[in-house]
Amino acid sequence: MDHANTIKDIIAKYPVQRGVIIQILQDVHGRYNYLPKEALDEVAKQLSLPVAKVYSIATFYKAFSLKERGKIIIKVCKGTACHIRGAELICNELENILGVKAGGTTPDMKYTVEEVNCVGTCAMAPVIVIDDKYHGSMKPEKVRKLVTK
Ligand code: FES
């Protein structure tokens, strides 16, 4: 994967380089669905910043993933309302279907399952978010209809 040109294109969009590193990392994340090590190194190089500084920003924000993720991201809300209403059953069902625990990615790189804090729709608990689309009042059988391997 040639990161140099991709990073160069992204950085070129921002005139004040140091002040917009988070936006740059967001764009990089959007492009690759995670922050590849080589891409972070390239950002640091092209911004003339220490690699450690770029990494500290990349690791500070939970929205950034440093691990390669699947094409489809499934977020399981583990906030209090969802927890009380059976989020664990949803996680178990996803594990049954996909064979990966929360935090894992299927070997074919199709799905990544992540646990997240309250997504702000507690009235619909338990909630999962599949590629930014919210699905509420989840039950294992609903998971089976939404997610197929
Ligand atoms: S706790 Fe899950 S949406 Fe609030």
XYZ file of C-alpha atoms and ligand atoms in Angstrom:
153
model
C 0.000 0.000 0.000
C 1.460 3.360 -0.987
C 0.675 5.716 1.860
C 2.943 8.547 0.744
C 0.686 9.854 -2.008
C -2.508 9.333 -0.022
C -1.120 11.217 2.978
C 0.288 13.925 0.737
C -3.158 14.464 -0.847
C -4.813 14.668 2.566
C -2.233 17.028 4.040
C -2.334 19.249 0.974
C -5.939 20.122 1.809
C -4.938 21.821 5.077
C -2.950 25.047 5.068
C -2.141 25.155 8.798
C -0.590 21.765 9.212
C 0.080 21.563 12.921
C -3.296 22.946 13.896
C -5.237 20.409 11.918
C -3.505 17.156 12.731
C -6.678 15.686 14.209
C -8.611 16.431 11.043
C -5.804 14.898 9.025
C -5.905 11.773 11.172
C -9.695 11.662 10.798
C -9.305 11.751 7.040
C -6.638 9.071 7.130
C -8.880 6.978 9.378
C -11.771 7.494 6.991
C -9.641 6.411 4.067
C -8.313 3.196 5.617
C -10.961 2.543 8.295
C -8.098 2.560 10.819
C -4.723 4.264 11.259
C -2.019 2.074 9.722
C 1.384 2.437 11.363
C 2.975 3.324 8.032
C 0.379 6.040 7.475
C 1.063 7.580 10.909
C 4.778 7.527 10.156
C 4.057 9.242 6.851
C 1.895 11.910 8.510
C 4.685 12.630 10.996
C 7.252 12.780 8.208
C 5.234 15.058 5.962
C 4.246 17.370 8.823
C 7.822 17.354 10.157
C 6.553 16.245 13.537
C 8.008 13.661 15.903
C 6.366 10.270 15.313
C 5.650 10.064 19.061
C 3.531 13.207 18.891
C 1.370 11.834 16.085
C 1.005 8.537 17.955
C 0.048 10.286 21.173
C -2.797 12.051 19.376
C -3.817 8.879 17.546
C -3.970 6.879 20.774
C -5.658 9.605 22.830
C -8.899 9.634 20.845
C -11.081 6.554 21.177
C -12.594 7.201 17.766
C -9.275 6.229 16.207
C -8.395 2.597 15.760
C -4.802 1.523 15.364
C -5.837 -2.020 14.493
C -6.979 -2.972 11.038
C -10.742 -3.341 11.081
C -13.317 -5.098 8.987
C -15.317 -3.500 6.200
C -18.435 -3.437 8.378
C -18.178 -2.114 11.939
C -20.709 -3.432 14.444
C -20.807 -1.432 17.672
C -22.547 -2.997 20.628
C -23.618 -0.461 23.221
C -22.550 -1.532 26.695
C -23.932 1.503 28.492
C -26.039 0.968 31.596
C -29.461 0.878 29.903
C -28.258 -1.547 27.240
C -26.404 -3.637 29.792
C -29.543 -4.000 31.912
C -31.635 -4.894 28.881
C -29.408 -7.649 27.593
C -26.401 -6.289 25.710
C -24.470 -9.366 26.790
C -26.935 -11.614 24.943
C -26.355 -9.534 21.828
C -22.584 -9.899 22.157
C -22.959 -13.639 22.652
C -25.135 -13.947 19.565
C -22.658 -11.966 17.470
C -19.911 -14.240 18.717
C -22.003 -17.293 17.748
C -22.627 -15.933 14.260
C -19.230 -14.430 13.479
C -16.910 -16.414 15.719
C -15.284 -13.295 17.163
C -15.558 -11.643 20.535
C -15.960 -7.891 21.006
C -12.817 -6.188 19.792
C -12.298 -8.857 17.174
C -12.412 -8.943 13.396
C -13.519 -11.860 11.275
C -10.644 -13.544 9.389
C -12.180 -12.464 6.059
C -11.972 -8.813 7.264
C -15.705 -8.383 6.692
C -16.820 -7.567 10.249
C -15.326 -5.933 13.314
C -17.276 -6.045 16.565
C -16.659 -3.284 19.083
C -18.124 -2.525 22.484
C -18.915 1.132 23.029
C -20.310 3.305 25.794
C -23.812 4.763 25.629
C -24.632 5.792 22.076
C -27.354 8.151 23.271
C -30.480 6.221 22.336
C -31.202 4.523 25.651
C -34.963 4.417 24.989
C -34.166 1.899 22.227
C -31.925 -0.281 24.428
C -30.302 -2.611 23.787
C -28.775 -0.935 20.769
C -26.259 -1.959 18.147
C -24.874 0.312 15.458
C -23.922 -1.221 12.145
C -21.947 1.155 9.939
C -23.513 4.153 11.690
C -27.078 2.832 11.386
C -28.803 2.364 14.742
C -30.784 -0.772 15.523
C -32.765 -0.765 18.752
C -34.659 -3.199 20.961
C -32.203 -5.843 19.865
C -32.764 -9.484 20.577
C -30.610 -12.430 19.485
C -33.095 -13.350 16.742
C -32.971 -9.791 15.393
C -29.175 -9.998 15.351
C -29.406 -13.163 13.250
C -31.572 -11.342 10.714
C -29.223 -8.361 10.504
C -25.866 -10.101 10.527
C -25.001 -13.067 8.394
C -21.576 -14.492 7.947
S -26.903 2.731 27.258
Fe -27.076 1.989 25.249
S -27.928 3.674 24.218
Fe -27.630 4.434 26.207
